[in-house]
Amino acid sequence: MSLPYYISWTKQKDAASFEIERVDGCQIFSPNGKVYIDMTSISYQAHFGHNHPVIIKYLKEQLDTVPMSSPKGIYPHKNEATYDLLQYMGKKDGKIFYTTGGAESVENALKIARDFTKKKIVLARQNSYHGATLGALAATGDWRNPAHMTPEGWVVRIPEPFETDALKKTREIILNNHPENIAAIIIETITGGNGVYAGTKEWWQGLRALCDEFGILLIMDEVVCGFERTGKSFGYMHYGVEADLICLAKGISGGMIPFGAVWTSDKIAQFYEDHLLCCGLTNYAHPMGMAAMRGVLEIVKEKEFQENLKKIEGVFAEELLKLKALSIVKDFRVHGMLAAVDLHKTVDGKKFMEEGLYLVAQTNRIILAPPLIMKEELLKTAMSKVTKVLKENS
Ligand SMILES: Cc1ncc(COP(=O)(O)O)c(C=O)c1O
């Protein structure tokens, strides 16, 4: 039966949906009694489970004080929470532009980069997703781009990091497109839904060097990788490379309220001291988003959270290694609590749902990104269910 609203990224007649009666921690309870273990943090945003009490506490407090958005308003904790975010990101300077989600973070980062440099072209990977707004989708290289006739001519693809001579070819692409026209390179620090591919440290450092040589800004898309997802607080911390702009969303509010942010370097922040910042949202720095972020910043510093995370990262890696013994499994990539398992054939997502698992099943691949608060026992149970489904569908 057709629903009165759309289901995203699918033919509506084929749309797969499921009923949720309640959620608890890392599990989703259906009215028909079925329980699903969430193995992808829904859409890579439920880092702290589905109803973390610390985030709920801050949201409830905010509802009782200043619940309404006011882009120019300074309400209690807005400044402190922002300084806290900067510190957590390891940033001594620069400024935050708040948004309501990942695509808007990317959109505003692209706008700021083009405005700051007064250049138009953006370089991006083919194997990428940056969001569903027109600009973010134009930068996106995966299957979601072509359908939308995104504005042509200002996004140029660079080679994937593992291609032979990737940096040399990128340099040639820059020269062919004239560096004086190129505003930025936008890259996910590790691709999420596109297969968990990370560039090497050398590749990232090479990209940074090209940016410095040609006056191009480096935009890092941390929408999936930020907030402890990949074994460090942020993906960029794996590479020792500084960005000019960093896009955040998803984990910033644990998915409990729409929220996002863009960090801009001090150079960019100084520029806007006497240049018009032509960016804005009605729900800019929304108090409810800020409240959720305060909860997140408190959780990530908790000793108990960090200890559990280190433990389950080890368990996750071991369990993935065991999967490799299955005949259907071709390969896997794992960074912290984000993994892609490549398969010799496609396993229908319904098979995992029937087994009580919520995860992302793609053509010849599954993506796993369990909530970071999951306990070892539940993770092992979930991985044994993954094993069972994969074995049965070999
Ligand atoms: C890397 C990346 N960037 C941006 C986005 C867009 O975020 P949102 O869906 O919150 O607009 C996503 C969403 O999945 C993403 O994975």
Coordinates of C-alpha atoms and ligand atoms in Angstrom, one line a residue:
M1 CA 0.0 0.0 0.0
S2 CA 1.2 3.4 -0.9
L3 CA 2.1 5.7 2.0
P4 CA 1.1 9.4 2.1
Y5 CA 4.7 10.4 2.3
Y6 CA 7.8 9.4 0.3
I7 CA 10.5 6.9 1.3
S8 CA 13.9 8.2 0.3
W9 CA 16.1 6.9 -2.5
T10 CA 13.7 4.2 -3.9
K11 CA 10.9 3.5 -6.3
Q12 CA 7.9 4.1 -4.1
K13 CA 6.1 0.9 -5.1
D14 CA 9.2 -1.1 -4.0
A15 CA 9.9 0.9 -0.8
A16 CA 11.0 -1.1 2.1
S17 CA 9.8 0.3 5.4
F18 CA 9.3 -1.1 8.9
E19 CA 7.3 -0.2 11.9
I20 CA 8.9 1.1 15.1
E21 CA 7.0 0.9 18.3
R22 CA 9.9 1.9 20.6
V23 CA 13.6 2.0 20.8
D24 CA 16.0 1.2 23.5
G25 CA 19.8 1.6 23.4
C26 CA 20.9 -0.2 20.3
Q27 CA 17.7 -2.1 19.6
I28 CA 14.5 -1.3 17.7
F29 CA 11.2 -2.9 18.8
S30 CA 8.5 -3.5 16.3
P31 CA 4.7 -3.7 17.2
N32 CA 4.7 -7.3 15.9
G33 CA 7.1 -8.3 18.6
K34 CA 10.2 -8.4 16.3
V35 CA 13.4 -6.9 17.7
Y36 CA 16.2 -5.5 15.5
I37 CA 19.8 -5.0 16.6
D38 CA 20.9 -1.7 14.9
M39 CA 24.1 -2.5 13.1
T40 CA 24.4 0.7 11.1
S41 CA 23.4 3.3 13.7
I42 CA 20.3 3.6 11.4
S43 CA 21.9 5.9 8.7
Y44 CA 25.3 6.3 10.5
Q45 CA 23.9 8.9 12.9
A46 CA 22.9 7.0 16.1
H47 CA 26.4 6.9 17.5
F48 CA 25.1 6.9 21.1
G49 CA 22.2 4.6 20.6
H50 CA 18.6 5.6 20.2
N51 CA 17.6 7.2 23.5
H52 CA 20.8 8.1 25.3
P53 CA 19.8 9.6 28.7
V54 CA 22.4 12.3 28.7
I55 CA 21.3 13.7 25.3
I56 CA 17.6 13.4 26.4
K57 CA 18.4 15.3 29.7
Y58 CA 19.9 18.3 27.7
L59 CA 17.1 18.3 25.2
K60 CA 14.4 18.3 28.0
E61 CA 16.2 21.1 29.8
Q62 CA 16.4 23.1 26.6
L63 CA 12.7 22.7 26.0
D64 CA 12.0 24.3 29.4
T65 CA 14.3 27.3 28.8
V66 CA 15.0 28.5 25.2
P67 CA 13.5 26.0 22.7
M68 CA 12.9 28.4 19.8
S69 CA 15.5 29.1 17.1
S70 CA 17.0 32.6 17.0
P71 CA 20.0 32.8 14.6
K72 CA 21.4 35.9 16.2
G73 CA 20.4 35.1 19.8
I74 CA 23.0 34.2 22.4
Y75 CA 21.3 32.0 24.9
P76 CA 22.8 30.1 27.8
H77 CA 25.6 27.6 26.8
K78 CA 25.7 28.6 23.1
N79 CA 29.2 30.1 23.5
E80 CA 30.5 27.5 25.9
A81 CA 29.2 24.6 23.7
T82 CA 31.0 26.0 20.7
Y83 CA 34.3 26.5 22.5
D84 CA 33.9 22.9 23.8
L85 CA 33.3 21.7 20.2
L86 CA 36.4 23.6 19.0
Q87 CA 38.5 22.1 21.7
Y88 CA 37.2 18.6 21.0
M89 CA 38.1 19.0 17.4
G90 CA 41.6 20.0 18.4
K91 CA 41.2 23.5 17.0
K92 CA 42.8 26.5 18.7
D93 CA 41.1 28.9 16.3
G94 CA 38.7 29.2 13.5
K95 CA 34.9 29.5 13.7
I96 CA 31.8 27.3 13.5
F97 CA 28.9 27.9 11.1
Y98 CA 25.9 25.8 12.3
T99 CA 23.5 24.0 10.0
T100 CA 20.6 21.5 10.3
G101 CA 22.3 18.5 8.6
G102 CA 25.1 17.1 6.5
A103 CA 24.0 18.4 3.1
E104 CA 23.6 21.9 4.4
S105 CA 27.1 21.7 6.0
V106 CA 28.5 20.7 2.6
E107 CA 26.4 23.3 0.8
N108 CA 27.7 26.1 3.1
A109 CA 31.3 24.8 3.0
L110 CA 31.2 24.9 -0.8
K111 CA 29.6 28.4 -0.9
I112 CA 32.1 29.7 1.6
A113 CA 35.1 28.2 -0.3
R114 CA 33.9 29.7 -3.6
D115 CA 33.2 33.1 -2.0
F116 CA 36.5 33.2 -0.1
T117 CA 38.6 32.2 -3.1
K118 CA 36.4 33.9 -5.7
K119 CA 36.9 30.7 -7.8
K120 CA 34.3 28.3 -8.9
I121 CA 35.6 24.8 -9.7
V122 CA 35.5 22.1 -7.0
L123 CA 37.4 18.8 -7.3
A124 CA 35.8 15.7 -5.8
R125 CA 36.1 11.9 -5.9
Q126 CA 33.8 9.7 -8.1
N127 CA 33.3 7.3 -5.2
S128 CA 31.7 9.8 -2.9
Y129 CA 28.4 11.0 -1.3
H130 CA 28.1 14.5 0.1
G131 CA 24.3 15.0 0.5
A132 CA 21.1 15.5 -1.5
T133 CA 20.9 19.3 -2.0
L134 CA 21.8 20.5 -5.4
G135 CA 25.3 21.7 -4.7
A136 CA 26.2 18.7 -2.4
L137 CA 24.8 16.4 -5.0
A138 CA 26.8 18.0 -7.8
A139 CA 29.9 17.2 -5.7
T140 CA 28.7 13.7 -5.1
G141 CA 30.1 11.2 -7.6
D142 CA 28.0 8.1 -6.8
W143 CA 24.7 6.8 -8.4
R144 CA 22.7 9.5 -6.8
N145 CA 24.1 12.3 -8.8
P146 CA 23.2 11.7 -12.5
A147 CA 19.5 11.4 -12.0
H148 CA 19.2 15.0 -10.9
M149 CA 20.8 16.9 -13.8
T150 CA 23.0 18.7 -11.2
P151 CA 24.6 21.9 -12.4
E152 CA 27.3 21.0 -14.8
G153 CA 30.8 22.3 -15.3
W154 CA 32.0 23.2 -11.8
V155 CA 32.8 19.8 -10.4
V156 CA 35.8 17.9 -11.7
R157 CA 36.6 14.3 -10.7
I158 CA 40.0 13.4 -9.3
P159 CA 41.4 9.8 -9.3
E160 CA 40.6 7.5 -6.4
P161 CA 43.4 7.4 -3.8
F162 CA 44.4 3.9 -4.6
E163 CA 44.7 4.4 -8.4
T164 CA 48.3 4.3 -9.8
D165 CA 49.9 7.8 -9.8
A166 CA 46.8 9.3 -8.2
L167 CA 48.5 12.4 -7.0
K168 CA 50.4 12.9 -10.2
K169 CA 47.2 12.6 -12.2
T170 CA 45.4 15.0 -9.7
R171 CA 48.2 17.6 -10.3
E172 CA 47.6 17.3 -14.1
I173 CA 43.9 17.7 -13.6
I174 CA 44.5 20.9 -11.6
L175 CA 46.8 22.3 -14.3
N176 CA 44.4 21.3 -17.1
N177 CA 41.5 23.1 -15.3
H178 CA 43.7 26.1 -14.4
P179 CA 44.4 26.5 -10.7
E180 CA 43.1 30.1 -10.8
N181 CA 39.6 28.6 -11.4
I182 CA 39.7 25.9 -8.7
A183 CA 38.2 26.8 -5.3
A184 CA 38.4 23.6 -3.3
I185 CA 38.8 19.9 -3.1
I186 CA 36.1 18.1 -1.1
I187 CA 36.8 14.7 0.3
E188 CA 35.2 12.3 2.8
T189 CA 37.9 11.4 5.3
I190 CA 36.8 7.8 4.9
T191 CA 33.9 7.0 2.6
G192 CA 30.9 5.7 4.5
G193 CA 28.1 4.3 2.4
N194 CA 30.4 4.1 -0.6
G195 CA 32.4 1.2 0.8
V196 CA 34.6 2.5 3.7
Y197 CA 37.6 3.4 1.6
A198 CA 40.3 5.6 3.2
G199 CA 43.2 7.3 1.5
T200 CA 46.7 6.7 2.8
K201 CA 48.5 9.3 5.0
E202 CA 50.8 10.0 2.0
W203 CA 47.8 10.6 -0.3
W204 CA 46.2 13.0 2.1
Q205 CA 49.5 14.8 2.7
G206 CA 50.0 15.0 -1.1
L207 CA 46.5 16.5 -1.5
R208 CA 47.3 19.1 1.1
A209 CA 50.6 19.9 -0.6
L210 CA 48.7 20.4 -4.0
C211 CA 46.2 22.6 -2.2
D212 CA 49.0 24.8 -0.8
E213 CA 50.9 24.9 -4.1
F214 CA 47.8 26.1 -6.0
G215 CA 45.9 28.1 -3.5
I216 CA 43.0 25.6 -3.3
L217 CA 41.0 25.0 -0.1
L218 CA 40.7 21.5 1.4
I219 CA 37.2 20.6 2.6
M220 CA 36.9 17.5 4.7
D221 CA 33.5 15.8 4.8
E222 CA 33.4 14.4 8.4
V223 CA 29.6 13.8 8.3
V224 CA 30.0 10.1 8.8
C225 CA 33.4 9.8 10.4
G226 CA 33.2 12.5 13.0
F227 CA 32.5 11.9 16.7
E228 CA 34.5 8.7 17.4
R229 CA 33.2 6.6 14.5
T230 CA 36.6 5.5 13.0
G231 CA 38.8 4.8 16.0
K232 CA 39.7 8.5 16.6
S233 CA 37.5 11.5 17.5
F234 CA 37.6 12.6 13.8
G235 CA 38.7 11.0 10.6
Y236 CA 41.2 13.7 9.8
M237 CA 43.1 12.7 13.0
H238 CA 44.3 9.6 11.2
Y239 CA 46.3 11.6 8.6
G240 CA 48.0 14.5 10.4
V241 CA 46.6 16.9 7.7
E242 CA 44.9 20.2 8.4
A243 CA 41.7 21.1 6.5
D244 CA 40.5 24.6 5.6
L245 CA 36.8 23.6 6.2
I246 CA 35.3 20.6 8.0
C247 CA 31.7 19.5 7.5
L248 CA 30.0 17.9 10.5
A249 CA 26.5 16.4 11.1
K250 CA 25.0 13.0 12.1
G251 CA 26.9 12.1 15.3
I252 CA 27.1 15.8 16.3
S253 CA 23.6 15.3 17.8
G254 CA 23.5 11.5 17.7
G255 CA 20.7 11.8 15.2
M256 CA 18.3 12.8 17.9
I257 CA 17.6 16.2 16.4
P258 CA 18.6 17.6 12.9
F259 CA 21.9 19.4 13.4
G260 CA 25.2 20.1 11.7
A261 CA 28.2 22.4 11.6
V262 CA 31.1 23.6 9.4
W263 CA 34.4 24.5 10.9
T264 CA 36.3 27.2 9.0
S265 CA 40.0 28.0 9.4
D266 CA 41.1 31.2 11.1
K267 CA 42.1 32.7 7.8
I268 CA 38.5 32.3 6.5
A269 CA 37.1 33.6 9.9
Q270 CA 39.3 36.7 9.6
F271 CA 38.1 37.3 6.0
Y272 CA 34.5 37.5 7.2
E273 CA 35.3 40.1 9.8
D274 CA 34.9 42.7 7.0
H275 CA 33.3 40.7 4.2
L276 CA 29.6 39.8 4.0
L277 CA 28.9 36.2 5.1
C278 CA 26.1 35.5 2.7
C279 CA 24.9 32.3 4.4
G280 CA 22.1 31.7 6.8
L281 CA 19.3 29.5 8.0
T282 CA 16.1 30.2 10.0
N283 CA 17.1 27.3 12.3
Y284 CA 20.8 28.4 12.5
A285 CA 22.5 27.2 15.7
H286 CA 19.1 25.9 16.9
P287 CA 19.0 25.6 20.7
M288 CA 17.7 22.0 20.5
G289 CA 20.6 21.0 18.2
M290 CA 23.1 22.8 20.5
A291 CA 21.5 21.0 23.5
A292 CA 22.0 17.6 21.8
M293 CA 25.6 18.5 20.9
R294 CA 26.3 19.4 24.6
G295 CA 25.1 15.9 25.5
V296 CA 27.3 14.4 22.8
L297 CA 30.4 16.3 24.0
E298 CA 29.8 15.2 27.5
I299 CA 29.3 11.5 26.5
V300 CA 32.5 11.3 24.4
K301 CA 34.6 12.4 27.3
E302 CA 33.1 9.8 29.7
K303 CA 35.7 7.3 30.8
E304 CA 33.1 4.5 30.7
F305 CA 32.1 5.4 27.1
Q306 CA 35.8 5.5 26.0
E307 CA 36.6 2.2 27.7
N308 CA 33.7 0.4 26.2
L309 CA 34.4 1.9 22.8
K310 CA 38.1 0.7 22.8
K311 CA 36.8 -2.8 23.9
I312 CA 34.2 -3.1 21.2
E313 CA 36.5 -1.8 18.5
G314 CA 38.7 -4.8 19.2
V315 CA 35.8 -7.2 19.3
F316 CA 34.4 -5.8 16.1
A317 CA 37.8 -6.2 14.3
E318 CA 38.1 -9.8 15.5
E319 CA 34.6 -10.7 14.5
L320 CA 35.1 -9.3 11.0
L321 CA 38.3 -11.3 10.7
K322 CA 36.2 -14.4 11.5
L323 CA 33.7 -13.5 8.7
K324 CA 36.6 -13.7 6.2
A325 CA 36.5 -17.5 6.5
L326 CA 33.0 -17.6 4.9
S327 CA 33.0 -18.6 1.3
I328 CA 30.7 -15.7 0.4
V329 CA 33.1 -13.1 1.9
K330 CA 35.6 -11.5 -0.5
D331 CA 37.2 -8.9 1.6
F332 CA 36.5 -6.3 4.4
R333 CA 37.7 -2.9 5.5
V334 CA 37.3 -1.7 9.0
H335 CA 38.2 1.6 10.7
G336 CA 37.0 1.7 14.4
M337 CA 33.3 1.0 14.3
L338 CA 32.8 1.5 10.5
A339 CA 33.2 -1.5 8.2
A340 CA 32.4 -2.7 4.7
V341 CA 32.2 -6.4 3.9
D342 CA 32.5 -7.2 0.2
L343 CA 30.6 -10.3 -0.9
H344 CA 30.8 -12.5 -3.9
K345 CA 27.1 -12.1 -4.3
T346 CA 24.3 -9.8 -3.2
V347 CA 22.4 -10.7 -0.1
D348 CA 18.9 -9.1 0.1
G349 CA 18.5 -6.8 3.1
K350 CA 15.3 -8.6 4.0
K351 CA 17.2 -11.7 5.0
F352 CA 19.1 -9.6 7.6
M353 CA 15.8 -8.1 8.8
E354 CA 14.2 -11.5 9.2
E355 CA 17.2 -12.4 11.4
G356 CA 16.6 -9.3 13.6
L357 CA 19.3 -7.2 12.2
Y358 CA 19.2 -3.6 10.8
L359 CA 22.1 -2.9 8.5
V360 CA 22.9 -1.5 5.1
A361 CA 22.8 -4.2 2.4
Q362 CA 24.1 -3.1 -1.0
T363 CA 25.0 -4.9 -4.3
N364 CA 27.7 -7.4 -3.3
R365 CA 28.4 -5.6 0.0
I366 CA 27.1 -4.9 3.5
I367 CA 28.1 -1.9 5.6
L368 CA 28.3 -2.2 9.4
A369 CA 28.5 0.8 11.8
P370 CA 27.1 -0.2 15.1
P371 CA 26.3 2.4 17.8
L372 CA 29.4 3.2 19.7
I373 CA 27.7 2.4 23.0
M374 CA 27.0 -1.2 22.1
K375 CA 28.1 -3.7 24.6
E376 CA 30.4 -6.6 23.7
E377 CA 27.7 -9.3 24.3
L378 CA 25.1 -7.6 22.0
L379 CA 27.8 -7.0 19.3
K380 CA 28.8 -10.7 19.4
T381 CA 25.2 -11.7 19.1
A382 CA 24.7 -9.4 16.2
M383 CA 27.8 -10.7 14.4
S384 CA 26.7 -14.3 14.9
K385 CA 23.5 -13.4 13.2
V386 CA 25.4 -11.7 10.4
T387 CA 27.4 -14.9 10.0
K388 CA 24.3 -17.0 10.0
V389 CA 22.6 -15.0 7.2
L390 CA 25.8 -14.9 5.1
K391 CA 26.3 -18.7 5.5
E392 CA 22.7 -19.4 4.6
N393 CA 23.0 -17.2 1.5
S394 CA 26.4 -18.3 0.3
Ligands
LIG1 C1 29.7 11.7 3.9 C2 28.3 12.4 3.9 N1 28.2 13.7 3.7 C3 27.0 14.3 3.7 C4 25.9 13.6 3.9 C5 24.6 14.3 3.9 O1 24.0 14.4 5.2 P1 22.5 14.6 5.5 O2 21.8 13.4 5.0 O3 22.4 14.9 6.9 O4 22.1 15.8 4.7 C6 25.9 12.2 4.2 C7 24.7 11.5 4.4 O5 24.7 10.3 4.5 C8 27.2 11.6 4.1 O6 27.3 10.3 4.3

